[in-house]
């Protein structure tokens, strides 16, 4: 079973993502605080990190760069999410493996996550 860490500071979106992924057979850990992401990736070793760019006082792009720059965590596949379509380029500049725009198509999201779990 593929482990996915989902990070979003909006509790409704977090619940939706957690439910969708769980129903599709993923082992899901949900976080609402950007400050806990790096430690969670280090401890849990998820295959995929599905993370919003805007996490209150934290920026998912900076967290992504931290994850990808450290030997212990760089293997995690990071997919960034944002309602701001203009952030796609900066998401990839932060070393994200992929970017999904909100609102997202459920099947598209599930297929993206599955693609990184193989």
PDB file of C-alpha atoms in Angstrom:
ATOM      1  CA  UNK A   1       0.000   0.000   0.000  1.00  0.00           C
ATOM      2  CA  UNK A   2       1.363   3.380  -1.013  1.00  0.00           C
ATOM      3  CA  UNK A   3       1.793   5.905   1.808  1.00  0.00           C
ATOM      4  CA  UNK A   4       0.708   9.478   1.026  1.00  0.00           C
ATOM      5  CA  UNK A   5       1.218  12.511   3.250  1.00  0.00           C
ATOM      6  CA  UNK A   6      -1.475  15.118   2.538  1.00  0.00           C
ATOM      7  CA  UNK A   7      -0.886  18.685   3.730  1.00  0.00           C
ATOM      8  CA  UNK A   8      -3.449  21.495   3.549  1.00  0.00           C
ATOM      9  CA  UNK A   9      -4.377  24.151   6.115  1.00  0.00           C
ATOM     10  CA  UNK A  10      -8.018  24.134   4.967  1.00  0.00           C
ATOM     11  CA  UNK A  11      -9.724  21.406   7.043  1.00  0.00           C
ATOM     12  CA  UNK A  12     -12.455  20.826   4.444  1.00  0.00           C
ATOM     13  CA  UNK A  13      -9.997  20.269   1.596  1.00  0.00           C
ATOM     14  CA  UNK A  14      -7.808  18.132   3.852  1.00  0.00           C
ATOM     15  CA  UNK A  15     -10.772  15.904   4.694  1.00  0.00           C
ATOM     16  CA  UNK A  16     -11.805  15.616   1.040  1.00  0.00           C
ATOM     17  CA  UNK A  17      -8.277  14.682  -0.054  1.00  0.00           C
ATOM     18  CA  UNK A  18      -7.877  12.198   2.781  1.00  0.00           C
ATOM     19  CA  UNK A  19     -11.217  10.556   1.980  1.00  0.00           C
ATOM     20  CA  UNK A  20     -10.625  10.369  -1.780  1.00  0.00           C
ATOM     21  CA  UNK A  21      -7.182   8.853  -1.406  1.00  0.00           C
ATOM     22  CA  UNK A  22      -8.210   6.402   1.316  1.00  0.00           C
ATOM     23  CA  UNK A  23     -11.155   5.185  -0.785  1.00  0.00           C
ATOM     24  CA  UNK A  24      -8.705   4.618  -3.638  1.00  0.00           C
ATOM     25  CA  UNK A  25      -6.492   2.336  -1.573  1.00  0.00           C
ATOM     26  CA  UNK A  26      -3.769   4.666  -0.344  1.00  0.00           C
ATOM     27  CA  UNK A  27      -2.452   4.775   3.212  1.00  0.00           C
ATOM     28  CA  UNK A  28      -3.018   8.429   4.094  1.00  0.00           C
ATOM     29  CA  UNK A  29      -1.558  10.641   6.797  1.00  0.00           C
ATOM     30  CA  UNK A  30      -3.086  14.127   6.962  1.00  0.00           C
ATOM     31  CA  UNK A  31      -1.401  17.273   8.287  1.00  0.00           C
ATOM     32  CA  UNK A  32      -2.737  20.804   8.579  1.00  0.00           C
ATOM     33  CA  UNK A  33       0.449  22.553   9.727  1.00  0.00           C
ATOM     34  CA  UNK A  34       3.263  23.396   7.350  1.00  0.00           C
ATOM     35  CA  UNK A  35       5.777  23.475  10.168  1.00  0.00           C
ATOM     36  CA  UNK A  36       5.357  19.733  10.752  1.00  0.00           C
ATOM     37  CA  UNK A  37       5.883  18.571   7.165  1.00  0.00           C
ATOM     38  CA  UNK A  38       9.628  18.018   7.017  1.00  0.00           C
ATOM     39  CA  UNK A  39       9.731  16.014  10.265  1.00  0.00           C
ATOM     40  CA  UNK A  40       6.742  13.955   9.112  1.00  0.00           C
ATOM     41  CA  UNK A  41       8.391  13.158   5.782  1.00  0.00           C
ATOM     42  CA  UNK A  42      11.570  12.151   7.632  1.00  0.00           C
ATOM     43  CA  UNK A  43       9.736   9.926  10.145  1.00  0.00           C
ATOM     44  CA  UNK A  44       6.955   8.456   7.977  1.00  0.00           C
ATOM     45  CA  UNK A  45       8.859   8.093   4.683  1.00  0.00           C
ATOM     46  CA  UNK A  46       5.806   8.594   2.448  1.00  0.00           C
ATOM     47  CA  UNK A  47       6.118   7.755  -1.227  1.00  0.00           C
ATOM     48  CA  UNK A  48       4.096  10.877  -2.110  1.00  0.00           C
ATOM     49  CA  UNK A  49       3.632  14.257  -0.427  1.00  0.00           C
ATOM     50  CA  UNK A  50       0.514  16.039  -1.718  1.00  0.00           C
ATOM     51  CA  UNK A  51       0.832  19.587  -0.396  1.00  0.00           C
ATOM     52  CA  UNK A  52      -0.874  22.928  -0.830  1.00  0.00           C
ATOM     53  CA  UNK A  53       1.401  25.832  -1.736  1.00  0.00           C
ATOM     54  CA  UNK A  54      -0.294  28.255   0.672  1.00  0.00           C
ATOM     55  CA  UNK A  55      -0.099  26.870   4.195  1.00  0.00           C
ATOM     56  CA  UNK A  56      -0.864  29.915   6.303  1.00  0.00           C
ATOM     57  CA  UNK A  57       2.508  31.189   7.483  1.00  0.00           C
ATOM     58  CA  UNK A  58       4.401  28.544   5.483  1.00  0.00           C
ATOM     59  CA  UNK A  59       5.016  28.260   1.764  1.00  0.00           C
ATOM     60  CA  UNK A  60       4.774  24.746   0.337  1.00  0.00           C
ATOM     61  CA  UNK A  61       7.398  25.608  -2.269  1.00  0.00           C
ATOM     62  CA  UNK A  62       9.972  26.317   0.442  1.00  0.00           C
ATOM     63  CA  UNK A  63       9.025  23.143   2.280  1.00  0.00           C
ATOM     64  CA  UNK A  64       9.385  21.235  -0.992  1.00  0.00           C
ATOM     65  CA  UNK A  65      12.875  22.643  -1.497  1.00  0.00           C
ATOM     66  CA  UNK A  66      13.812  21.534   2.034  1.00  0.00           C
ATOM     67  CA  UNK A  67      12.499  18.025   1.386  1.00  0.00           C
ATOM     68  CA  UNK A  68      14.269  17.719  -1.956  1.00  0.00           C
ATOM     69  CA  UNK A  69      17.583  19.178  -0.726  1.00  0.00           C
ATOM     70  CA  UNK A  70      18.170  16.688   2.078  1.00  0.00           C
ATOM     71  CA  UNK A  71      19.492  13.184   1.459  1.00  0.00           C
ATOM     72  CA  UNK A  72      17.129  11.635   4.023  1.00  0.00           C
ATOM     73  CA  UNK A  73      13.959  12.927   2.354  1.00  0.00           C
ATOM     74  CA  UNK A  74      14.749  13.698  -1.286  1.00  0.00           C
ATOM     75  CA  UNK A  75      13.213  10.439  -2.562  1.00  0.00           C
ATOM     76  CA  UNK A  76       9.704  11.564  -1.580  1.00  0.00           C
ATOM     77  CA  UNK A  77       7.651  12.589  -4.608  1.00  0.00           C
ATOM     78  CA  UNK A  78       6.146  16.024  -3.984  1.00  0.00           C
ATOM     79  CA  UNK A  79       2.988  17.153  -5.762  1.00  0.00           C
ATOM     80  CA  UNK A  80       2.079  20.761  -5.039  1.00  0.00           C
ATOM     81  CA  UNK A  81      -1.514  22.024  -5.170  1.00  0.00           C
ATOM     82  CA  UNK A  82      -2.706  25.593  -5.625  1.00  0.00           C
ATOM     83  CA  UNK A  83      -5.747  27.575  -6.664  1.00  0.00           C
ATOM     84  CA  UNK A  84      -3.319  30.142  -8.042  1.00  0.00           C
ATOM     85  CA  UNK A  85      -2.617  28.930 -11.583  1.00  0.00           C
ATOM     86  CA  UNK A  86       0.305  31.381 -11.872  1.00  0.00           C
ATOM     87  CA  UNK A  87       2.323  29.331  -9.391  1.00  0.00           C
ATOM     88  CA  UNK A  88       2.901  26.354 -11.686  1.00  0.00           C
ATOM     89  CA  UNK A  89       6.339  27.505 -12.869  1.00  0.00           C
ATOM     90  CA  UNK A  90       7.521  28.399  -9.376  1.00  0.00           C
ATOM     91  CA  UNK A  91       6.288  25.021  -8.124  1.00  0.00           C
ATOM     92  CA  UNK A  92       8.608  23.262 -10.539  1.00  0.00           C
ATOM     93  CA  UNK A  93      11.427  25.674  -9.676  1.00  0.00           C
ATOM     94  CA  UNK A  94      11.053  24.510  -6.075  1.00  0.00           C
ATOM     95  CA  UNK A  95      11.855  20.977  -7.295  1.00  0.00           C
ATOM     96  CA  UNK A  96       8.282  19.667  -7.063  1.00  0.00           C
ATOM     97  CA  UNK A  97       7.680  16.493  -9.040  1.00  0.00           C
ATOM     98  CA  UNK A  98       4.290  17.719 -10.220  1.00  0.00           C
ATOM     99  CA  UNK A  99       1.670  20.447  -9.823  1.00  0.00           C
ATOM    100  CA  UNK A 100      -2.126  20.202  -9.702  1.00  0.00           C
ATOM    101  CA  UNK A 101      -4.390  23.219  -9.996  1.00  0.00           C
ATOM    102  CA  UNK A 102      -7.390  23.667  -7.701  1.00  0.00           C
ATOM    103  CA  UNK A 103     -10.159  22.984  -8.242  1.00  0.00           C
ATOM    104  CA  UNK A 104      -8.904  19.579  -9.246  1.00  0.00           C
ATOM    105  CA  UNK A 105     -10.515  16.698 -11.082  1.00  0.00           C
ATOM    106  CA  UNK A 106     -10.671  13.746  -8.675  1.00  0.00           C
ATOM    107  CA  UNK A 107      -9.689  11.141 -11.276  1.00  0.00           C
ATOM    108  CA  UNK A 108      -6.770  13.285 -12.451  1.00  0.00           C
ATOM    109  CA  UNK A 109      -5.518  13.696  -8.886  1.00  0.00           C
ATOM    110  CA  UNK A 110      -5.828   9.989  -8.078  1.00  0.00           C
ATOM    111  CA  UNK A 111      -4.055   9.023 -11.301  1.00  0.00           C
ATOM    112  CA  UNK A 112      -1.206  11.466 -10.599  1.00  0.00           C
ATOM    113  CA  UNK A 113      -0.699  10.023  -7.118  1.00  0.00           C
ATOM    114  CA  UNK A 114      -0.886   6.448  -8.462  1.00  0.00           C
ATOM    115  CA  UNK A 115       1.736   7.299 -11.060  1.00  0.00           C
ATOM    116  CA  UNK A 116       4.213   8.218  -8.319  1.00  0.00           C
ATOM    117  CA  UNK A 117       3.421   5.129  -6.278  1.00  0.00           C
ATOM    118  CA  UNK A 118       4.658   2.663  -8.882  1.00  0.00           C
TER     119      UNK A 118
END
